[in-house]
Amino acid sequence: MKAAAFDYVAPQTVAAALDALDAEGEARILAGGQSLAPLLNLRLATPKRLVDIGRIAALRRIEDRGDHHRIGAMVTHAAIEDGGMALADHGMLAHVAAGIAYRAVRNRGTIGGSLAHADPSGDWPSALMALDARAVAAGRAGEREIAIRDFLRGAFATALEPGEMLTAILLPKLSAAARWGYYKIVRKAGEFPEAIGAALFDSERRRARIVIGALGSAPLPLDNLAARAAEKGIEAVALDAVEAALREAAPDLDRIALRHHAVAARRAILEALAP
Amino acid sequence: MTRLLEPRAIGMPLERLDGHAKVTGTAPYAFEHALRDPLYLYPLEAAIARGRMTAIDTAEAEALAGVVAVMTPRNAPRLAADDDQELWLLQSEGIHFRGQLVGAVIAQTPEIARHAAALVRIAYEAEPHDAALAADRDDLYKPEQVNPDYAADTDEGDVEAALAAADVAIDATYTTPMEHNNPMEPHTTVAIWEGGVLTLYDSTQGAHSVRTTLAPVFGLAPDKIRIIAPYVGGGFGSKGTAHAHDVLAGLAAQMVPGRPVKFALTRQQMFWLAGYRTPTIQRIRLGAGRDGRLTAIVHEVIEQTARFKEFAEQTATSTRIMYASPNRRTSHRLAKLDVPVPSWMRAPGETPGMFAGEVAMDELAVACGLDPIALRIRNDPAADPQSGKPWSGRKLVECLREGARRFGWDRRAPNPAARREDGWLVGMGVASSTYPAYALPGSRATIRYGEDQRYVVRIGAADIGTGTWTALTQIAADALGCPIEAVRLEIGDSALPHASVEGGSSGINCWGSAIVAAARAFRGQHGAAPVPGAEIGAEMPEDPEAQRFAMHSFGAQFAEVRVNADTGEIRVPRMLGVFSAGRIINPRTARSQFIGGMTMGLSMALHEESVLDPRFGHVVNHDLASYHIAAHADIGDIDAVWLDEVDPHSNPMGSRGIGEIGIVGAAAAIANAAWHATGIRIRDLPITPDKLLA
Ligand SMILES: Cc1cc2nc3c(=O)[nH]c(=O)nc-3n(C[C@H](O)[C@H](O)[C@H](O)COP(=O)(O)OP(=O)(O)OC[C@H]3O[C@@H](n4cnc5c(N)ncnc54)[C@H](O)[C@@H]3O)c2cc1C
C-alpha cells in the first residue's frame, strides 16, 4: 500500500522542527521511519505533514554530562550497537540494541523514535525504564525532563504533549558495582518479543530495578521484588516468587503469558545477579 | 532396462548458469519485462463470503484522472468455458468466497489503479456462509478421487477385526492447520491482447499448462495464447496451475488492445487467490503385535474444499505404500465451504499425511517398547503393499541406518525427558519420508546445431528457482556427448516445444527424458559431426518399466529439539535428512532443494498457521508480519545427504525427482523429537510453547 498524500519538511534545527509541528496534531515527526512508514503505508496514520528530524545534527549526538549521558533522540540502534562511545552502562545499551530486529532495521531505527512510539513490545521502553533514564521533551515553552516511568503512559501512549518532541534521553551513569540483565522470549528470530525482562542492580547507587515488558501496556516495574532481590540475593527471587509478584501486579495475565513474563524476568535477574 | 546416460556433466555440482543474472538483477521476472506503454491493474475483491452483488457504482473511480477503464461483470468481455469456476470470472454477480475477484481498475499507474479501486462502491446481498471445518459435520462427503487421480478410499483385509485382536493399538487424531505458500515473487501476470493473440508474461510453473488451461476459458485456439516465463521467483505448487488473476489480466487486456496490462498480487491477496494447503483432521489407528509388526493401519482424513470448486488433497495416499500390514484402510472426506479453493503446496498429500502417519509410528514404537527406527525396519514391505508391484528401489532402511550413524542416534536415551542441559530438555526424533516418482506425459524437445557450433536445446520447461537452467544443460551435454559450454538451452516459453508442468517433482525427469530422446535422435540422424542447421525433435518416450515397478523416493529425517523447561520455547539446533531419490543431477542445486524442503518442514512444525475467521471467511493473519515463516536465524545445523544410487527403471538419467521429498516427514521428526525431549506428545501443528506448557 502507499501512504496518503502528505507534506514533507526536513528542518535543520529543533526550533524549526517545533515550528513545523502545529499544535493540533496534524503533523507527525519522522525519525527512522521503521514504525511510522508501515503505519503510513497501511494508512493507519494519515498525517497532513511529516517533519523529518533526520537532518538535525544535534539530535544525533551523545554527550557526557558528568553523572549522566545525554543521548540524542536520533541516535540509531546500530550506532548504539556499535558502541562508538563509552556509556558507563556496562554494555547494556549495546546489548539491547543488538537484539532489535535485524541490522537493516537498526541502521535506521532510533532510540528516540522507539521510545516515542512506545510499542509495549519494543525494547527501549523496558530497558530505559530499568536504567532510570529520563526523557527530554522540547516544546515552545522550552525543555522539560520526564522520568521514563512517567513518560510511558500505556500502549503507544506517552507524556508528550501536542507540539512537543522528544530530543534526548538522559542516561544515568552506573557505578562500577552495577550489574544488569536483559532477556526476551521470542518465538522466532527477529520477531517482536512475547516477553521481556530487564533487571538492574547498582548497590553503590542503591538502585534495584526489575521491569517486565511486552505486556500490552507500558512496561511494569516490580520495585518490591527488586528490593528483595538486591537485599537477599537470587534465592529470594525464585521463579515462584517472581510469578507471584507479577500475578499481583498484573492479575489479568493468562497462565502462559504469566509464565513467559516471569521466566523472562527471572532470567534477567539471574544474568544480573549470578556470581 | 532403460538405457542410461553415461554421467559426465550430470552429477557435477555446477554453479547455477542463471546465478549471475539473478544476483545482478538482470534476470527479468514477470513484472519486469521491458514493455512499451504498460497499464496497471488493481482488482476489485468481494467483501462478503457468499451471495451476490446487487449494484456496482464505478462513477467516482471512472472520473479519476489516469483511470483507463473499470471492468465489472457488466462490461467485462465474455469467457467461453465455465467448467473451472475458479477461472469463470466476471461472468455473473455471484460470490463464492471473500476476496473473490469481481472486477478491476485499469489505470496509468499502479497507485491510481489502487486508489480508484477503493472508490468503487459495491452493494451486496449476502447469504449465510459456512467456513468452519469440523470433524463432526454431517455433510462430509467422499470425493470421486483425490489429487491427482488416486482413489478416495482403500480397504483391504479386515481392519476392525485386526484392531480388536491386536496386542498393541494406537488410536489418535492429528491436525494440521491451513497453510499458505509464500514464494518471494508474488503471483504476477502481464497480459497483452494484440491481433487476436493473448500473450501473458506470467509467473508460473508451466507455460504450457497455463496455455492449455486458459485457451478454452478464453475460447482461443492454443496457438493464439502465448505464455512467457523465463525466470520465476518460487512457486511451491501455488503457480502450478493458472489462477483467477491470470484470467482477470487476460480480460483486462482485451479491453485495452495492444497495451500491456500489469498485475501483481499483493502479499495479502496471495492469501486468498493463490491456493493453500487445506487444514486436515486425521484419525490414525494402528494395530500391532508385541514385536511391533503391524496388523492394521487405518488413516481417515477430513479436510476442506471450496463449494464452487473441488480440490481433494491426497493426504492418506502415502500411508498406502509406507508399511506392510495385511489389513489397511484409508479414506478422505471433504467439507464444502464458502472459502477459496485449496491447491498444491509442496508435496500435497504427503506433507500433512506423513506428519500424522509418522508421529503415529513413533507412538507405536513407544507403546511396543521399540526403537522407532527398529519399528520402521520391521515393517518395511518387500513389495508395494498397494499395487503388489516390486519397488524400483526402496532404500528406506538404508536411509534410516545411514542417518542414525551420522546423526549419533546411538546416543539417544530410550526414554523421554531424560536429557536436560542448562534448563533445556533435549530430544532426538526420526521420521520417514517418501514421495512418488511421477512421470507426466507429453514433453518434447528439439535440438538444432547452430552456426556458432553450439547445440540449441529448446523445451518449454520452467525454472522456478530450482535450477532447471543448469540441470537441463547438464543433461543435454551428456545426452549429446558435448561439453556444457556447447549447449544453449531455451526454456520458459510456450512457443517452445511442449513441456509438462514443474510439479510433482517430475520436471527434470520428464524434460530430461525428452532431451535425451531428442539428442539420441539427433545423433542417429545427423551423426557426431552435424552441419550447422541440422535439427530434430523428439517426444519423451513412454517408460514401459513404469508399469512394472512401484517408483517412489524415500528418506529419513532426523531432528534434535530443545524445549525450555520453564517456557516451552522450542529450538531445532540440528536436522539431518538422508534421501534415496535416484541419481542426483546436480548436487549443488539438489542440496538446496532438500534443505529448502526441510526448512519449510521446520517452519510448518513450529510456525506456519493461517487463521481463518469463520465469521468472515478470510485469513486474518494474511501477511508476513503475522503468518510466521522460519527465518535464517531459526535454522541451526541442517544437512541433507543422499545415497549414491541410480534408479535403473525410472528414466535415462536414473533420477526420481527431489523438489518435494525434503519437506515430507520433517515436521513429524521435530514433533517426535519434542516428545522425546519432554514426554509431551503434540498432535496438532504448529508446535508452540503454549502447547508444551499446557
Ligand atoms: C521488521 C521490524 C522489526 C522490528 N523489531 C523490533 C524489535 O524487536 N524491538 C524493538 O524495540 N523494535 C523493533 N522494531 C521497531 C524499531 O525499533 C523502530 O525503529 C522503532 O520502533 C521506531 O523508531 P524510528 O526511529 O524508526 O521511528 P519512526 O518510525 O520514525 O517513528 C515512530 C513514532 O514515533 C514518533 N517519533 C519519532 N521520533 C520522535 C521524536 N523525536 N519525538 C516525538 N515523536 C517521535 C513518530 O512520529 C512516530 O509516531 C522493528 C521494526 C521493524 C520494521
Tab-separated table of C-alpha atoms in Angstrom, chain A residues 1-2 42-43 183-191 239 255-256 259-260 263-264 266-267, chain B residues 111 114 564-567 569 571 606-607 625 628-629 631 633-634 686 688-690 693-694:
chain	number	residue	atom	x	y	z
A	1	MET	CA	0.000	0.000	0.000
A	2	LYS	CA	1.009	3.572	-0.429
A	42	LEU	CA	-1.237	0.883	5.776
A	43	ARG	CA	-2.943	4.250	6.212
A	183	TYR	CA	16.194	-11.195	28.470
A	184	LYS	CA	13.465	-11.531	25.896
A	185	ILE	CA	11.475	-14.512	24.799
A	186	VAL	CA	10.887	-14.618	21.062
A	187	ARG	CA	9.066	-17.303	19.211
A	188	LYS	CA	11.167	-16.808	16.132
A	189	ALA	CA	14.374	-14.916	15.443
A	190	GLY	CA	13.840	-11.240	14.556
A	191	GLU	CA	10.283	-11.131	15.856
A	239	LEU	CA	10.585	-18.401	39.692
A	255	ARG	CA	-1.304	-18.652	32.804
A	256	ILE	CA	1.033	-18.949	29.862
A	259	ARG	CA	4.839	-17.900	32.966
A	260	HIS	CA	6.637	-16.396	29.979
A	263	VAL	CA	10.694	-16.529	33.205
A	264	ALA	CA	11.995	-13.592	31.173
A	266	ARG	CA	13.867	-14.422	36.237
A	267	ARG	CA	16.463	-14.924	33.526
B	111	GLU	CA	-1.201	3.942	-7.459
B	114	ARG	CA	-5.426	1.084	-6.428
B	564	ASN	CA	12.916	-24.878	27.521
B	565	ALA	CA	11.639	-26.418	30.713
B	566	ASP	CA	10.291	-23.122	32.005
B	567	THR	CA	8.765	-21.557	28.935
B	569	GLU	CA	10.365	-22.333	23.849
B	571	ARG	CA	14.637	-24.701	19.153
B	606	LEU	CA	6.859	-24.615	14.558
B	607	HIS	CA	5.335	-21.581	12.885
B	625	ALA	CA	4.210	-9.986	9.985
B	628	HIS	CA	5.235	-16.746	10.633
B	629	ILE	CA	7.821	-18.377	8.441
B	631	ALA	CA	13.936	-17.099	9.302
B	633	ALA	CA	18.351	-17.424	12.318
B	634	ASP	CA	15.821	-20.118	13.279
B	686	PRO	CA	2.228	-25.915	14.799
B	688	THR	CA	4.043	-23.720	20.001
B	689	PRO	CA	5.246	-23.057	23.541
B	690	ASP	CA	1.714	-22.847	24.947
B	693	LEU	CA	3.195	-25.739	28.762
B	694	ALA	CA	-0.461	-26.754	28.744
